[in-house]
Amino acid sequence: DHRDLHSFPTRRSSDLFSFQHCAEARYQCADQWEADIFQLRRIQSFAWDYLRDYNLTELEFINAADLFNQAPLAAYDFMQWLQHAKSKGLEGSKAIHYARVMSFTNRWGNLDAPGLGNSWAIVPADQQRRMDRIAEVLETYTPPTGAITWSRG
């Protein structure tokens, strides 16, 4: 299996993450592979409909897409928080981490991340774990010959 299992912070078991998206009646997935296809299409639509209007680095783009995969509603606040982080002088991974974490807050600044226990200890650690995994993949990944690679502008 190409996906690794991990424990969810607020669950007592490991699970295939994308399969949870088939709980929505409109998807009706037969198995985890079909679930992956549906979720990848959702991420692609988010990227095309929302992210294409921003001048993002590769790392910012991938983290926004990953956040959408994790928590679609939070992902729509990511760009606002990323811009806020940059206005505070944060750059690169620090700005991305700040934006990812703050994307889980409501308009009063309280965490709204029940899947992560609404915990200020869990949310930043979980977002860092995800960012570390992304960085690890980007460091070791070599696109196949003929693959579309990242370029902006």
Coordinates of C-alpha atoms in Angstrom, one line a residue:
D1 CA 0.0 0.0 0.0
H2 CA 1.4 3.4 -1.0
R3 CA -0.1 5.3 1.9
D4 CA 1.2 5.0 5.5
L5 CA -1.2 4.8 8.3
H6 CA -1.0 7.1 11.2
S7 CA -2.9 7.6 14.4
F8 CA -5.3 10.5 14.4
P9 CA -4.8 12.8 17.4
T10 CA -8.3 12.4 18.7
R11 CA -8.9 8.8 17.6
R12 CA -7.8 5.6 19.2
S13 CA -7.1 3.8 15.9
S14 CA -5.3 4.2 12.6
D15 CA -7.3 4.7 9.5
L16 CA -6.9 5.4 5.8
F17 CA -7.5 9.2 5.8
S18 CA -9.1 9.8 2.4
F19 CA -11.7 7.1 2.8
Q20 CA -13.4 9.2 5.4
H21 CA -14.4 11.6 2.6
C22 CA -16.8 9.0 1.2
A23 CA -19.0 9.5 4.2
E24 CA -20.6 12.3 2.1
A25 CA -23.5 10.7 0.3
R26 CA -22.7 12.4 -3.0
Y27 CA -19.4 10.3 -3.3
Q28 CA -20.6 6.8 -2.4
C29 CA -17.1 5.3 -2.8
A30 CA -16.7 1.6 -3.2
D31 CA -13.2 1.4 -1.7
Q32 CA -10.3 3.6 -0.6
W33 CA -8.9 3.9 -4.1
E34 CA -12.1 5.4 -5.3
A35 CA -12.1 7.7 -2.3
D36 CA -8.6 8.8 -3.2
I37 CA -9.8 9.7 -6.7
F38 CA -12.7 11.7 -5.4
Q39 CA -10.6 13.6 -2.9
L40 CA -7.9 14.3 -5.5
R41 CA -10.5 15.8 -7.7
R42 CA -11.7 18.0 -4.8
I43 CA -8.2 19.2 -4.1
Q44 CA -7.7 19.9 -7.8
S45 CA -10.9 22.0 -7.9
F46 CA -9.8 23.9 -4.9
A47 CA -6.4 24.7 -6.4
W48 CA -7.9 25.7 -9.7
D49 CA -10.9 27.7 -8.4
Y50 CA -9.1 29.4 -5.4
L51 CA -5.4 29.2 -5.4
R52 CA -4.6 30.0 -9.0
D53 CA -5.2 33.7 -8.4
Y54 CA -2.4 33.9 -5.8
N55 CA 1.3 34.1 -6.5
L56 CA 2.4 31.3 -4.3
T57 CA 5.7 29.5 -3.9
E58 CA 5.7 25.8 -4.4
L59 CA 5.8 25.2 -0.7
E60 CA 2.9 27.5 0.0
F61 CA 0.8 25.9 -2.7
I62 CA 1.4 22.4 -1.6
N63 CA 0.7 23.3 2.0
A64 CA -2.6 25.1 1.1
A65 CA -3.6 22.0 -0.9
D66 CA -2.6 19.7 2.0
L67 CA -4.6 21.9 4.4
F68 CA -7.6 21.6 2.1
N69 CA -7.2 17.8 2.2
Q70 CA -7.1 17.9 6.0
A71 CA -9.8 20.6 6.7
P72 CA -11.4 22.2 3.7
L73 CA -13.1 25.0 5.6
A74 CA -9.8 25.9 7.3
A75 CA -8.0 26.0 3.9
Y76 CA -10.2 28.9 2.7
D77 CA -8.7 31.1 5.5
F78 CA -5.1 30.0 4.7
M79 CA -4.4 32.8 2.3
Q80 CA -5.6 35.5 4.6
W81 CA -3.5 34.2 7.4
L82 CA -0.5 33.7 5.2
Q83 CA -0.7 37.4 4.1
H84 CA -1.1 38.3 7.8
A85 CA 2.0 36.3 8.7
K86 CA 4.1 37.9 6.0
S87 CA 2.9 41.4 7.2
K88 CA 4.3 40.5 10.6
G89 CA 7.7 39.7 9.1
L90 CA 7.4 35.9 9.1
E91 CA 8.8 34.2 6.0
G92 CA 8.9 30.7 4.5
S93 CA 8.0 27.8 6.7
K94 CA 7.4 30.0 9.7
A95 CA 4.8 32.0 7.8
I96 CA 3.2 28.8 6.5
H97 CA 3.0 27.2 9.9
Y98 CA 1.5 30.3 11.4
A99 CA -1.1 30.4 8.6
R100 CA -1.9 26.7 8.9
V101 CA -2.5 26.9 12.7
M102 CA -4.4 30.2 12.6
S103 CA -6.7 28.8 9.8
F104 CA -8.2 26.6 12.5
T105 CA -9.4 29.6 14.5
N106 CA -12.8 31.2 14.4
R107 CA -13.4 35.0 14.2
W108 CA -13.0 35.4 17.9
G109 CA -9.5 33.7 17.8
N110 CA -10.6 30.5 19.4
L111 CA -9.6 27.2 18.0
D112 CA -12.3 25.5 16.0
A113 CA -10.6 22.2 15.3
P114 CA -12.7 19.4 16.9
G115 CA -10.9 16.8 14.9
L116 CA -7.7 17.9 16.6
G117 CA -9.2 18.2 20.0
N118 CA -9.4 22.0 19.9
S119 CA -6.0 21.9 21.6
W120 CA -3.3 24.6 21.3
A121 CA -0.8 21.8 22.0
I122 CA -2.1 19.4 19.3
V123 CA -3.0 21.8 16.4
P124 CA 0.5 23.4 16.0
A125 CA 2.2 20.0 16.5
D126 CA 0.0 18.3 13.9
Q127 CA 0.5 21.1 11.4
Q128 CA 4.3 20.9 11.9
R129 CA 4.2 17.1 11.5
R130 CA 2.4 17.6 8.2
M131 CA 4.8 20.3 7.0
D132 CA 7.8 18.1 8.0
R133 CA 6.4 15.3 5.9
I134 CA 5.8 17.6 2.9
A135 CA 9.4 19.0 3.2
E136 CA 10.7 15.4 3.4
V137 CA 8.9 14.4 0.2
L138 CA 10.0 17.5 -1.6
E139 CA 13.7 16.9 -0.7
T140 CA 13.7 13.3 -2.0
Y141 CA 11.2 13.5 -4.9
T142 CA 12.4 13.4 -8.4
P143 CA 9.7 14.0 -11.0
P144 CA 9.5 11.4 -13.7
T145 CA 10.8 12.3 -17.2
G146 CA 8.2 14.4 -19.0
A147 CA 6.3 15.3 -15.8
I148 CA 4.8 18.7 -15.3
T149 CA 7.0 20.6 -12.8
W150 CA 6.3 23.7 -10.8
S151 CA 6.8 27.1 -12.2
R152 CA 5.1 30.5 -11.6
G153 CA 5.4 33.5 -13.9

